[in-house]
Amino acid sequence: MWAMIATWRMALEGITAGGEMLEHGAAAGEALEKAICDIEDFPYYKSVGYGGLPNEEMEVELDAAYMDGNTFDIGAVAAIKDFANPIKVAKRLSAESVNCMLVSEGAEKFAHKEGFERKNMLSDRAKIHYRKRVKETAQELRPYIGHDTVGVVALDQHGKMVVGTSTSGLFMKKKGRVGDSPISGSGFYADSTVGGASATGLGEDLMKGCISYEIVRLMKEGHHPQAACEIAVNNLDAELKKRRGKAGDLSVVAMNNKGEYGVATNIEGFSFAVCREGETPAVYLVKNVDGKCIHELASEEWLNNYMQTRMAPLSE
Ligand code: GLY
């Protein structure tokens, strides 16, 4: 059995390519790297890789992480600039026993020494979005809270599980701000003897519940991935509302080592992509109805509209 699940519709083409690799016996880590690189390279996604929206100083600072569910090796980069594929750097760092999470100039120095591809990640479309936002907000720049990180969980034919994330973080964030995506247990976690999970949404709140670790812990206790995702999201949402009066966006995907999966969200409009041995890769939309998260296949119309809106011409 092989399988792959990822946050958001944007992952469909990436996990389709990764799924083909898994079908032909590739290792989970190789398939996951391919899936996330495809998303990082696609210029029309505004929250991952090239085309990601910048911080308040108009710089694209990227976060990414990789975890091997067999060995618990973890590699992560945070606030890295000017490298095409942060996931590749994170995966390479996971081979290190120390210095495996690097930030900013340290991450860039490492990536340079290791020969990773340099690229100015600020696209013309991202510059237009930035200028529009500056005009809209006049003097007061605030981070834009809505956000789509890509998080992928993969299971290969040898039963190995890995997880990876990649994001440009919040639009208009402070320089140096780091979200949940490169933080173990928050943005991602994988244990091949159990399963893996990844999160997307407001990093500041996702980190308050170490939500990806919590989902894997719940699966280890015997919960199906769907129940584990719902318990983790509903509990964190309720705790945040009780203690702080509000909860940010919390959305998660998870898969166990049998290829069974689960998803949960506390927002409208969360989508995910999944491909499994013997099934056609597909996108689903998720709704939280009184704590139960149900998902339905995205219609052709929804899929077409998604791409049209992402790729529509922009004017200043
Ligand atoms: N979840 C991504 C971020 O908050 O940066």
Coordinates of C-alpha atoms and ligand atoms in Angstrom, one line a residue:
M1 CA 0.0 0.0 0.0
W2 CA 1.2 3.5 -0.8
A3 CA -0.6 6.8 -0.2
M4 CA -0.2 10.5 0.0
I5 CA -2.3 13.3 1.5
A6 CA -1.8 17.0 1.4
T7 CA -3.4 20.3 2.5
W8 CA -5.2 22.3 -0.1
R9 CA -6.2 21.9 -3.7
M10 CA -2.8 23.3 -4.8
A11 CA -1.1 20.0 -3.9
L12 CA -3.1 18.0 -6.5
E13 CA -0.6 18.0 -9.4
G14 CA 2.4 17.5 -6.9
I15 CA 0.9 14.5 -5.2
T16 CA -0.2 13.0 -8.5
A17 CA 3.5 13.1 -9.6
G18 CA 4.6 11.9 -6.2
G19 CA 2.0 9.1 -6.3
E20 CA 3.3 7.9 -9.6
M21 CA 6.8 7.6 -8.1
L22 CA 5.4 5.7 -5.1
E23 CA 3.5 3.4 -7.5
H24 CA 6.9 2.5 -9.1
G25 CA 8.5 1.8 -5.7
A26 CA 10.1 5.2 -4.9
A27 CA 10.9 6.0 -1.3
A28 CA 8.4 8.2 0.5
G29 CA 11.0 11.0 1.0
E30 CA 11.7 11.2 -2.7
A31 CA 8.0 11.3 -3.7
L32 CA 7.3 13.9 -1.0
E33 CA 10.2 16.1 -2.2
K34 CA 8.9 15.9 -5.8
A35 CA 5.4 16.8 -4.7
I36 CA 6.4 19.8 -2.6
C37 CA 9.0 21.1 -5.2
D38 CA 6.2 21.1 -7.9
I39 CA 4.1 23.4 -5.6
E40 CA 7.1 25.6 -4.7
D41 CA 7.8 26.0 -8.4
F42 CA 4.3 26.9 -9.5
P43 CA 4.2 30.7 -9.7
Y44 CA 0.5 31.3 -9.1
Y45 CA 0.3 29.9 -5.6
K46 CA 0.6 32.9 -3.2
S47 CA 1.7 31.1 -0.1
V48 CA 4.4 28.6 -1.0
G49 CA 7.7 29.0 -2.8
Y50 CA 8.1 31.2 -5.9
G51 CA 5.2 33.6 -6.0
G52 CA 4.7 33.5 -2.2
L53 CA 3.6 36.8 -0.7
P54 CA 6.3 38.8 1.1
N55 CA 6.8 40.1 4.6
E56 CA 6.2 43.8 5.4
E57 CA 9.7 44.7 4.0
M58 CA 8.7 43.1 0.7
E59 CA 11.0 40.1 1.2
V60 CA 9.9 36.5 0.6
E61 CA 11.0 34.6 3.7
L62 CA 10.2 30.9 3.5
D63 CA 9.8 28.2 6.1
A64 CA 10.0 24.4 5.4
A65 CA 10.5 21.1 7.2
Y66 CA 10.9 17.4 6.6
M67 CA 10.6 14.5 9.0
D68 CA 11.5 10.9 8.6
G69 CA 9.0 8.7 10.4
N70 CA 11.4 5.7 10.7
T71 CA 14.3 7.5 12.3
F72 CA 12.6 10.7 13.6
D73 CA 15.3 12.7 11.7
I74 CA 14.1 16.2 11.3
G75 CA 15.4 19.0 9.1
A76 CA 14.0 22.6 8.9
V77 CA 14.7 26.0 7.6
A78 CA 13.0 29.2 8.7
A79 CA 13.0 32.7 7.2
I80 CA 15.2 31.6 4.3
K81 CA 15.4 33.9 1.3
D82 CA 16.4 33.5 -2.4
F83 CA 16.4 29.7 -2.7
A84 CA 14.1 27.9 -5.1
N85 CA 13.2 24.9 -3.0
P86 CA 13.2 25.2 0.8
I87 CA 11.9 21.6 1.1
K88 CA 15.1 20.3 -0.5
V89 CA 17.2 22.2 2.0
A90 CA 15.1 21.0 4.9
K91 CA 15.3 17.4 3.7
R92 CA 19.1 17.7 3.3
L93 CA 19.3 19.1 6.9
S94 CA 17.4 16.1 8.2
A95 CA 20.6 14.0 7.5
E96 CA 22.5 16.1 10.1
S97 CA 22.5 15.0 13.7
V98 CA 23.1 18.5 15.0
N99 CA 22.4 21.9 13.4
C100 CA 19.4 20.4 11.6
M101 CA 17.2 23.5 12.0
L102 CA 18.7 26.7 10.5
V103 CA 17.3 30.1 10.2
S104 CA 17.8 33.1 7.9
E105 CA 21.4 33.8 6.9
G106 CA 22.6 30.5 8.5
A107 CA 20.1 28.6 6.4
E108 CA 21.1 30.5 3.3
K109 CA 24.8 29.9 3.9
F110 CA 24.2 26.2 4.3
A111 CA 22.1 26.1 1.1
H112 CA 24.7 28.0 -0.8
K113 CA 27.5 25.7 0.3
E114 CA 25.4 22.6 -0.6
G115 CA 24.8 24.0 -4.1
F116 CA 21.0 24.4 -3.9
E117 CA 19.5 26.5 -6.6
R118 CA 19.4 30.3 -5.9
K119 CA 16.3 32.2 -7.1
N120 CA 14.8 35.6 -6.4
M121 CA 11.5 34.3 -5.0
L122 CA 9.6 37.6 -5.3
S123 CA 7.4 37.4 -8.4
D124 CA 5.9 40.3 -10.2
R125 CA 2.4 39.2 -9.1
A126 CA 3.6 39.2 -5.5
K127 CA 4.9 42.7 -5.9
I128 CA 1.5 43.8 -7.2
H129 CA -0.3 42.2 -4.2
Y130 CA 2.2 43.9 -1.9
R131 CA 1.7 47.4 -3.4
K132 CA -2.1 47.0 -3.3
R133 CA -2.0 46.0 0.3
V134 CA 0.2 48.9 1.2
K135 CA -2.3 51.3 -0.5
E136 CA -5.2 49.6 1.3
T137 CA -3.7 49.8 4.7
A138 CA -2.2 53.2 4.3
Q139 CA 0.4 53.5 7.1
E140 CA -0.7 50.6 9.2
L141 CA 0.8 47.3 8.0
R142 CA -0.7 44.2 9.6
P143 CA -0.2 40.6 8.8
Y144 CA -2.9 39.1 6.7
I145 CA -4.3 36.2 8.6
G146 CA -5.8 33.9 5.9
H147 CA -3.0 31.5 4.8
D148 CA -2.4 28.2 2.9
T149 CA 0.6 26.2 3.8
V150 CA 1.3 23.0 2.0
G151 CA 1.8 20.0 4.3
V152 CA 2.2 16.5 2.8
V153 CA 2.2 13.1 4.5
A154 CA 3.5 10.1 2.4
L155 CA 3.5 6.4 2.9
D156 CA 5.6 4.2 0.7
Q157 CA 5.4 0.5 -0.3
H158 CA 7.9 -0.4 2.5
G159 CA 5.7 1.1 5.2
K160 CA 7.9 4.2 5.6
M161 CA 6.1 7.5 6.4
V162 CA 7.5 11.0 6.0
V163 CA 6.0 14.4 6.4
G164 CA 7.0 17.8 4.9
T165 CA 5.8 21.4 4.9
S166 CA 6.6 24.5 2.9
T167 CA 5.3 28.1 3.2
S168 CA 5.9 31.7 2.7
G169 CA 4.1 32.3 6.0
L170 CA 1.7 35.2 6.7
F171 CA 1.5 38.0 4.1
M172 CA 2.9 41.2 5.6
K173 CA 4.4 39.3 8.6
K174 CA 7.3 40.9 10.5
K175 CA 10.8 40.2 9.2
G176 CA 12.0 37.1 11.0
R177 CA 8.5 35.9 12.0
V178 CA 8.3 32.1 12.0
G179 CA 5.1 30.1 12.0
D180 CA 4.2 26.5 12.9
S181 CA 5.4 25.0 9.6
P182 CA 9.1 24.4 10.5
I183 CA 8.3 23.6 14.1
S184 CA 8.2 19.9 14.9
G185 CA 5.0 18.7 16.5
S186 CA 3.1 21.8 15.4
G187 CA 3.3 22.0 11.6
F188 CA 4.2 18.4 11.2
Y189 CA 4.9 15.1 12.8
A190 CA 5.5 11.5 11.6
D191 CA 6.0 8.1 13.2
S192 CA 6.1 5.2 10.7
T193 CA 4.8 2.9 13.4
V194 CA 1.6 5.0 13.7
G195 CA 1.1 7.7 11.0
G196 CA 1.8 11.3 10.2
A197 CA 0.0 14.7 10.4
S198 CA 0.4 18.2 9.1
A199 CA -1.3 21.5 9.8
T200 CA -2.2 24.7 8.0
G201 CA -3.7 28.0 9.3
L202 CA -2.6 30.5 11.8
G203 CA 0.8 29.3 13.0
E204 CA 0.6 31.3 16.2
D205 CA -2.5 29.3 17.3
L206 CA -1.5 25.9 15.8
M207 CA 1.7 26.0 17.9
K208 CA -0.4 26.5 21.1
G209 CA -1.7 23.0 20.7
C210 CA 1.3 21.2 19.1
I211 CA -1.5 19.9 17.0
S212 CA 0.4 17.6 14.6
Y213 CA 2.0 15.7 17.5
E214 CA -1.3 15.6 19.2
I215 CA -3.0 13.9 16.2
V216 CA -0.2 11.3 15.9
R217 CA -0.5 10.7 19.7
L218 CA -4.2 10.2 19.4
M219 CA -3.7 7.8 16.5
K220 CA -1.2 5.9 18.6
E221 CA -3.9 5.5 21.3
G222 CA -6.0 3.8 18.7
H223 CA -8.1 6.5 17.1
H224 CA -8.8 6.4 13.4
P225 CA -7.1 9.4 11.7
Q226 CA -10.5 11.1 11.1
A227 CA -11.3 10.9 14.8
A228 CA -7.8 12.0 15.8
C229 CA -8.0 15.1 13.5
E230 CA -11.5 16.1 14.8
I231 CA -10.6 15.6 18.5
A232 CA -7.4 17.7 18.1
V233 CA -9.0 20.5 16.1
N234 CA -12.2 20.7 18.1
N235 CA -10.3 20.6 21.4
L236 CA -7.8 23.3 20.4
D237 CA -10.5 25.5 18.9
A238 CA -12.5 25.2 22.2
E239 CA -9.5 25.8 24.5
L240 CA -8.4 28.9 22.5
K241 CA -11.9 30.3 22.6
K242 CA -12.3 29.6 26.3
R243 CA -8.9 31.1 27.3
R244 CA -8.5 33.9 24.7
G245 CA -12.0 34.6 23.3
K246 CA -11.1 33.5 19.7
A247 CA -9.3 30.9 17.7
G248 CA -7.4 31.4 14.5
D249 CA -7.7 29.1 11.4
L250 CA -6.8 25.5 12.2
S251 CA -6.9 22.8 9.5
V252 CA -5.1 19.5 9.5
V253 CA -4.6 16.3 7.4
A254 CA -3.4 13.0 8.8
M255 CA -2.8 9.4 7.5
N256 CA -2.0 6.2 9.4
N257 CA 0.4 3.5 8.3
K258 CA -2.4 1.6 6.7
G259 CA -3.2 4.5 4.3
E260 CA -6.4 5.5 6.1
Y261 CA -6.7 9.2 6.4
G262 CA -8.5 12.0 8.2
V263 CA -9.0 15.7 8.0
A264 CA -10.4 18.5 10.1
T265 CA -10.9 22.2 10.1
N266 CA -12.5 25.1 12.0
I267 CA -13.0 27.2 8.9
E268 CA -15.1 27.3 5.7
G269 CA -13.3 26.5 2.5
F270 CA -10.6 24.1 3.6
S271 CA -9.6 21.6 0.8
F272 CA -7.2 18.8 0.6
A273 CA -5.8 16.4 -2.0
V274 CA -5.2 12.7 -1.6
C275 CA -3.9 9.8 -3.8
R276 CA -3.8 6.2 -2.8
E277 CA -2.8 3.0 -4.5
G278 CA -5.6 2.0 -6.9
E279 CA -7.5 5.3 -6.6
T280 CA -7.5 8.4 -8.8
P281 CA -5.9 11.4 -7.2
A282 CA -8.7 13.8 -6.0
V283 CA -9.5 17.0 -4.3
Y284 CA -12.1 17.2 -1.5
L285 CA -13.7 20.1 0.3
V286 CA -14.1 19.9 4.1
K287 CA -16.9 21.2 6.4
N288 CA -17.1 21.2 10.1
V289 CA -20.7 20.5 11.1
D290 CA -21.1 20.6 14.9
G291 CA -17.7 19.1 15.4
K292 CA -18.0 16.4 12.7
C293 CA -15.8 17.1 9.7
I294 CA -17.3 15.8 6.5
H295 CA -15.7 16.0 3.1
E296 CA -17.1 15.9 -0.4
L297 CA -15.4 15.6 -3.8
A298 CA -14.7 19.0 -5.4
S299 CA -16.8 19.6 -8.5
E300 CA -15.3 20.3 -11.9
E301 CA -16.8 23.8 -11.6
W302 CA -15.1 24.4 -8.3
L303 CA -11.7 23.1 -9.6
N304 CA -11.9 25.3 -12.8
N305 CA -12.9 28.3 -10.8
Y306 CA -10.0 27.7 -8.4
M307 CA -7.4 27.8 -11.2
Q308 CA -9.1 30.7 -13.0
T309 CA -9.0 32.9 -9.9
R310 CA -5.4 32.0 -9.0
M311 CA -4.2 32.8 -12.6
A312 CA -6.4 35.8 -13.4
P313 CA -4.5 38.8 -14.6
L314 CA -3.7 41.4 -11.9
S315 CA -3.7 45.1 -12.2
E316 CA -2.1 47.6 -9.8
Ligands
GLY1 N1 0.7 28.1 9.0 C1 1.7 28.9 8.4 C2 2.1 30.0 9.2 O1 1.4 30.4 10.1 O2 3.1 30.6 8.8

